[in-house]
Amino acid sequence: MDFQLLLDGFLTTISPFNFLLVMLGMMAGIIFGALPGISASMTIVLLLPFTYYLGIVPSIILLVAVYMGSAYGGAITAILFNTPGDPAAVITAMDGYPMAKQGKAGRALGLSISGGAVGGIFSIIVMLFLSPPLSAFALKIQSAEYFALAVLGMTLIASIGRKNPLRTLISGCFGILLATIGLDPMTGTDRLTFGSLHLMNGIDFIPVMIGAFAFAEVLSQVVERQAGGTFNMSSKIPLEGLKLKDVWYHRWCVLRASVIGTIIGILPGTGGSIASIVSYGAEMKASKKPEQFGKGAEEGVLAPETANNAAAGGSMIPMLTLGIPGSPTTAVILAALTLQGLQPGPQMMTEQPLLLYVIFFSMLIASIAAFIGGRLGVQIFALMTRLPYSILGPTILAFSIVGAFAVDNSMFQVWIALLFGVIGYFMSKYDFAPSAMILGLVLGKMMEETFRRHLLVTNGDYSTFITQPISGFVLLIAALGATYPLLSKAIKKKKQTA
């Protein structure tokens, strides 16, 4: 490591103009990340024209700060209103929103921001010191490994609904069915489009997510109030960060989630949603009180948010060292750098060595600033809980409609969101799991494409999924995870009998 370049990178980042860009980018990321359907990649696209008038260094500083800020923002509305800002926050809402209904919204927000800061800083440090070897490892991951990872995520879906695992499994299968709508990824044949041009590209998970959570929650609150029920949260929601003793108490949870998020983030095309799913499932398996998950478990908020933010830093590694985007957001950042005349990859490390350190300090400062300044941002959003629901409900609906429309500037996506709002309401009412449906939709496309692509490469050899070391190991973990509840139940019953 060149310590002179490290110092130059730090001084460049903290120069007044660049430091201002870090702060502005971080705040913009948090605000837009909290809006339903407005993803980090969409936010960066909106800010892309401003980079035309900036140099290479200020541009990358602004964009990575937005990226880090959006990773924090998605959890705010997920916890307060059960309205995830992005797919990764779907997992956070499962325990964050129950904590809010129990009067622990401040605690949940504190866990989210604190865990996210630790995960982000962990991945940034890994990015600085271990980028070349980790990028070489990422190149060894092929279709079989991606399929195994998708299978692992699918096996964890059953863990989401411990109260009614059969209905949760049905919800996940429904999501997989939705993922098959559109053109066949290999042959281009229409599937379940019913002659509609709008369905040719399939169903995007963003309007489905908005409908199943935001619209369904508003509908649920309206029905509950008409029935005479009430739901009130504290008018003042303080932010409770992790104290030293809390960090030590949750140390293994944070460490596991940071490692999982960083590793999955390094794999091109995965992203924070899969990292959140795997981390949540791993934490549930490791917990001494797994029955608390889905009812307001602190680890259920801490693990996915830590992994999500760690994946943000991890996804930068293949982009910078190999020129391969690790997520949709880094693909947009890659395009922005290309417009500036810079091609990320091995040559960038020799042509622009200062840039790596500038990116490192930009992400580090953005993470620290989001953690310290989170109190103000959370309080601003928390003020919305003081509004009467006659105002708050339509406000959520308005932002949700904008988010759904922004997917491809089409009213069709708004109708999809409204349809799944009704579906999501009845799913929740009858103990099905809308979150499992979303996860099935997200993972289903990846699972099908990688499965069929690998069979094409191996001429239909199914055994290679098991014989390849990495995919075989991941599938073994998935099998153990799927059978663990049955085995533990049988062992417990045997002990009680004895």
CSV table of C-alpha atoms in Angstrom, one decimal, residues 231-428:
chain,number,residue,atom,x,y,z
A,231,PHE,CA,-52.8,2.3,15.8
A,232,ASN,CA,-50.7,5.0,17.4
A,233,MET,CA,-46.9,5.3,17.7
A,234,SER,CA,-45.2,7.7,20.0
A,235,SER,CA,-45.3,11.3,18.6
A,236,LYS,CA,-41.6,11.7,19.3
A,237,ILE,CA,-39.4,8.8,18.1
A,238,PRO,CA,-35.9,9.2,19.6
A,239,LEU,CA,-33.0,7.6,17.7
A,240,GLU,CA,-31.3,4.9,19.9
A,241,GLY,CA,-27.9,4.1,18.5
A,242,LEU,CA,-26.0,1.0,19.6
A,243,LYS,CA,-24.2,1.6,22.8
A,244,LEU,CA,-20.9,-0.1,23.5
A,245,LYS,CA,-22.5,-2.9,25.5
A,246,ASP,CA,-25.1,-3.4,22.7
A,247,VAL,CA,-22.3,-3.7,20.1
A,248,TRP,CA,-20.6,-6.3,22.2
A,249,TYR,CA,-23.9,-8.1,22.8
A,250,HIS,CA,-24.6,-8.3,19.1
A,251,ARG,CA,-21.0,-8.7,18.0
A,252,TRP,CA,-21.4,-12.1,16.3
A,253,CYS,CA,-24.5,-11.0,14.5
A,254,VAL,CA,-22.8,-7.9,13.1
A,255,LEU,CA,-19.7,-9.8,12.2
A,256,ARG,CA,-21.6,-12.6,10.4
A,257,ALA,CA,-23.8,-10.1,8.5
A,258,SER,CA,-20.8,-8.0,7.5
A,259,VAL,CA,-18.9,-11.0,6.1
A,260,ILE,CA,-22.0,-12.4,4.3
A,261,GLY,CA,-22.9,-9.0,2.9
A,262,THR,CA,-19.4,-8.3,1.6
A,263,ILE,CA,-18.9,-11.7,0.0
A,264,ILE,CA,-22.3,-11.7,-1.7
A,265,GLY,CA,-21.8,-8.0,-2.8
A,266,ILE,CA,-18.6,-9.0,-4.5
A,267,LEU,CA,-20.4,-11.5,-6.8
A,268,PRO,CA,-21.6,-9.6,-9.9
A,269,GLY,CA,-25.3,-9.3,-10.3
A,270,THR,CA,-26.4,-10.2,-6.8
A,271,GLY,CA,-26.9,-7.1,-4.7
A,272,GLY,CA,-28.1,-6.2,-1.3
A,273,SER,CA,-31.5,-8.0,-1.5
A,274,ILE,CA,-29.9,-11.5,-1.6
A,275,ALA,CA,-27.3,-10.5,1.0
A,276,SER,CA,-30.2,-9.4,3.3
A,277,ILE,CA,-32.1,-12.7,2.8
A,278,VAL,CA,-29.1,-14.9,3.4
A,279,SER,CA,-28.0,-12.9,6.5
A,280,TYR,CA,-31.5,-12.9,8.0
A,281,GLY,CA,-31.8,-16.7,7.5
A,282,ALA,CA,-28.3,-17.3,8.9
A,283,GLU,CA,-29.1,-15.2,12.0
A,284,MET,CA,-32.3,-17.0,12.5
A,285,LYS,CA,-30.6,-20.4,12.5
A,286,ALA,CA,-27.9,-19.1,14.9
A,287,SER,CA,-30.4,-17.5,17.3
A,288,LYS,CA,-31.3,-19.1,20.6
A,289,LYS,CA,-34.8,-17.6,20.2
A,290,PRO,CA,-35.7,-18.1,16.5
A,291,GLU,CA,-39.4,-17.9,17.4
A,292,GLN,CA,-39.0,-14.1,18.0
A,293,PHE,CA,-38.1,-13.4,14.4
A,294,GLY,CA,-41.0,-11.8,12.6
A,295,LYS,CA,-42.3,-10.4,15.9
A,296,GLY,CA,-39.8,-7.7,16.5
A,297,ALA,CA,-36.4,-9.4,17.0
A,298,GLU,CA,-33.5,-6.9,17.2
A,299,GLU,CA,-31.3,-9.3,15.2
A,300,GLY,CA,-34.0,-9.3,12.5
A,301,VAL,CA,-33.3,-5.6,11.9
A,302,LEU,CA,-29.6,-5.6,12.6
A,303,ALA,CA,-28.6,-8.6,10.3
A,304,PRO,CA,-30.2,-7.6,7.0
A,305,GLU,CA,-29.3,-3.9,7.3
A,306,THR,CA,-25.7,-4.7,8.2
A,307,ALA,CA,-25.5,-7.2,5.2
A,308,ASN,CA,-27.2,-4.7,2.9
A,309,ASN,CA,-24.7,-1.9,3.6
A,310,ALA,CA,-21.8,-4.3,3.5
A,311,ALA,CA,-22.9,-5.5,0.0
A,312,ALA,CA,-22.8,-1.9,-1.2
A,313,GLY,CA,-19.1,-1.7,-0.5
A,314,GLY,CA,-18.5,-5.2,-1.7
A,315,SER,CA,-20.1,-4.6,-5.1
A,316,MET,CA,-17.6,-1.8,-5.8
A,317,ILE,CA,-14.7,-4.3,-5.7
A,318,PRO,CA,-15.4,-6.1,-9.1
A,319,MET,CA,-16.3,-2.8,-10.7
A,320,LEU,CA,-13.1,-1.1,-9.8
A,321,THR,CA,-10.7,-3.9,-10.3
A,322,LEU,CA,-12.3,-5.8,-13.2
A,323,GLY,CA,-14.7,-3.4,-14.8
A,324,ILE,CA,-17.6,-5.8,-14.0
A,325,PRO,CA,-20.5,-4.1,-12.1
A,326,GLY,CA,-21.5,-6.0,-8.9
A,327,SER,CA,-25.0,-4.5,-8.8
A,328,PRO,CA,-27.4,-2.4,-11.0
A,329,THR,CA,-26.3,0.7,-9.1
A,330,THR,CA,-22.6,0.1,-9.8
A,331,ALA,CA,-23.5,-0.5,-13.4
A,332,VAL,CA,-24.8,3.1,-13.5
A,333,ILE,CA,-21.7,4.3,-11.8
A,334,LEU,CA,-19.6,2.4,-14.3
A,335,ALA,CA,-21.5,4.2,-17.1
A,336,ALA,CA,-20.9,7.5,-15.5
A,337,LEU,CA,-17.1,6.9,-15.3
A,338,THR,CA,-17.1,5.8,-18.9
A,339,LEU,CA,-18.7,9.1,-19.9
A,340,GLN,CA,-15.9,10.8,-18.1
A,341,GLY,CA,-13.4,8.9,-20.3
A,342,LEU,CA,-12.3,6.4,-17.7
A,343,GLN,CA,-12.7,2.7,-18.0
A,344,PRO,CA,-12.6,0.9,-14.7
A,345,GLY,CA,-10.6,-2.3,-14.6
A,346,PRO,CA,-7.0,-3.4,-14.0
A,347,GLN,CA,-5.6,-0.5,-16.1
A,348,MET,CA,-7.3,2.0,-13.8
A,349,MET,CA,-5.2,0.9,-10.9
A,350,THR,CA,-2.1,2.1,-12.8
A,351,GLU,CA,-3.6,5.0,-14.7
A,352,GLN,CA,-5.7,6.5,-11.8
A,353,PRO,CA,-4.2,5.1,-8.6
A,354,LEU,CA,-5.4,8.1,-6.5
A,355,LEU,CA,-9.0,7.4,-7.5
A,356,LEU,CA,-9.2,4.1,-5.5
A,357,TYR,CA,-8.2,5.9,-2.3
A,358,VAL,CA,-10.6,8.8,-3.0
A,359,ILE,CA,-13.5,6.3,-3.4
A,360,PHE,CA,-12.4,4.6,-0.2
A,361,PHE,CA,-12.5,7.8,1.9
A,362,SER,CA,-15.7,9.0,0.2
A,363,MET,CA,-17.6,5.9,1.1
A,364,LEU,CA,-16.0,5.9,4.6
A,365,ILE,CA,-16.9,9.5,5.3
A,366,ALA,CA,-20.4,9.0,3.9
A,367,SER,CA,-21.0,6.0,6.2
A,368,ILE,CA,-19.7,7.9,9.3
A,369,ALA,CA,-21.7,11.0,8.4
A,370,ALA,CA,-24.9,8.9,7.8
A,371,PHE,CA,-24.4,7.4,11.2
A,372,ILE,CA,-23.8,10.7,13.0
A,373,GLY,CA,-26.3,12.7,11.1
A,374,GLY,CA,-28.9,10.0,11.1
A,375,ARG,CA,-30.6,11.5,14.2
A,376,LEU,CA,-31.7,14.6,12.2
A,377,GLY,CA,-32.9,12.6,9.2
A,378,VAL,CA,-34.8,10.1,11.2
A,379,GLN,CA,-36.5,12.8,13.2
A,380,ILE,CA,-37.7,14.5,10.0
A,381,PHE,CA,-39.3,11.3,8.8
A,382,ALA,CA,-40.6,10.5,12.3
A,383,LEU,CA,-42.5,13.8,12.2
A,384,MET,CA,-44.8,12.2,9.6
A,385,THR,CA,-46.1,9.8,12.3
A,386,ARG,CA,-47.7,12.8,14.1
A,387,LEU,CA,-49.9,13.4,11.1
A,388,PRO,CA,-53.5,12.1,11.1
A,389,TYR,CA,-53.8,9.0,9.0
A,390,SER,CA,-56.3,10.8,6.8
A,391,ILE,CA,-53.2,12.8,5.6
A,392,LEU,CA,-50.5,10.2,6.1
A,393,GLY,CA,-52.2,7.5,4.2
A,394,PRO,CA,-52.8,9.5,1.0
A,395,THR,CA,-49.2,10.8,1.3
A,396,ILE,CA,-47.8,7.2,1.3
A,397,LEU,CA,-50.1,6.4,-1.6
A,398,ALA,CA,-48.9,9.4,-3.6
A,399,PHE,CA,-45.2,8.6,-3.2
A,400,SER,CA,-45.9,5.0,-4.0
A,401,ILE,CA,-47.7,5.8,-7.2
A,402,VAL,CA,-44.8,8.1,-8.3
A,403,GLY,CA,-42.4,5.3,-7.5
A,404,ALA,CA,-44.4,2.7,-9.4
A,405,PHE,CA,-44.8,5.1,-12.4
A,406,ALA,CA,-41.1,5.8,-12.4
A,407,VAL,CA,-40.2,2.2,-13.2
A,408,ASP,CA,-40.7,2.8,-16.9
A,409,ASN,CA,-42.9,5.9,-17.0
A,410,SER,CA,-46.0,3.8,-17.6
A,411,MET,CA,-49.4,3.7,-15.9
A,412,PHE,CA,-49.4,0.0,-16.4
A,413,GLN,CA,-46.9,-0.3,-13.5
A,414,VAL,CA,-49.3,1.7,-11.3
A,415,TRP,CA,-52.1,-0.7,-12.1
A,416,ILE,CA,-49.8,-3.6,-11.2
A,417,ALA,CA,-49.1,-1.9,-7.9
A,418,LEU,CA,-52.8,-1.4,-7.2
A,419,LEU,CA,-53.6,-5.0,-8.1
A,420,PHE,CA,-50.9,-6.4,-5.8
A,421,GLY,CA,-52.0,-4.0,-3.1
A,422,VAL,CA,-55.3,-5.9,-3.0
A,423,ILE,CA,-53.5,-9.2,-3.3
A,424,GLY,CA,-51.1,-8.3,-0.5
A,425,TYR,CA,-53.9,-7.2,1.8
A,426,PHE,CA,-55.7,-10.5,1.6
A,427,MET,CA,-52.4,-12.4,1.8
A,428,SER,CA,-51.6,-10.7,5.1
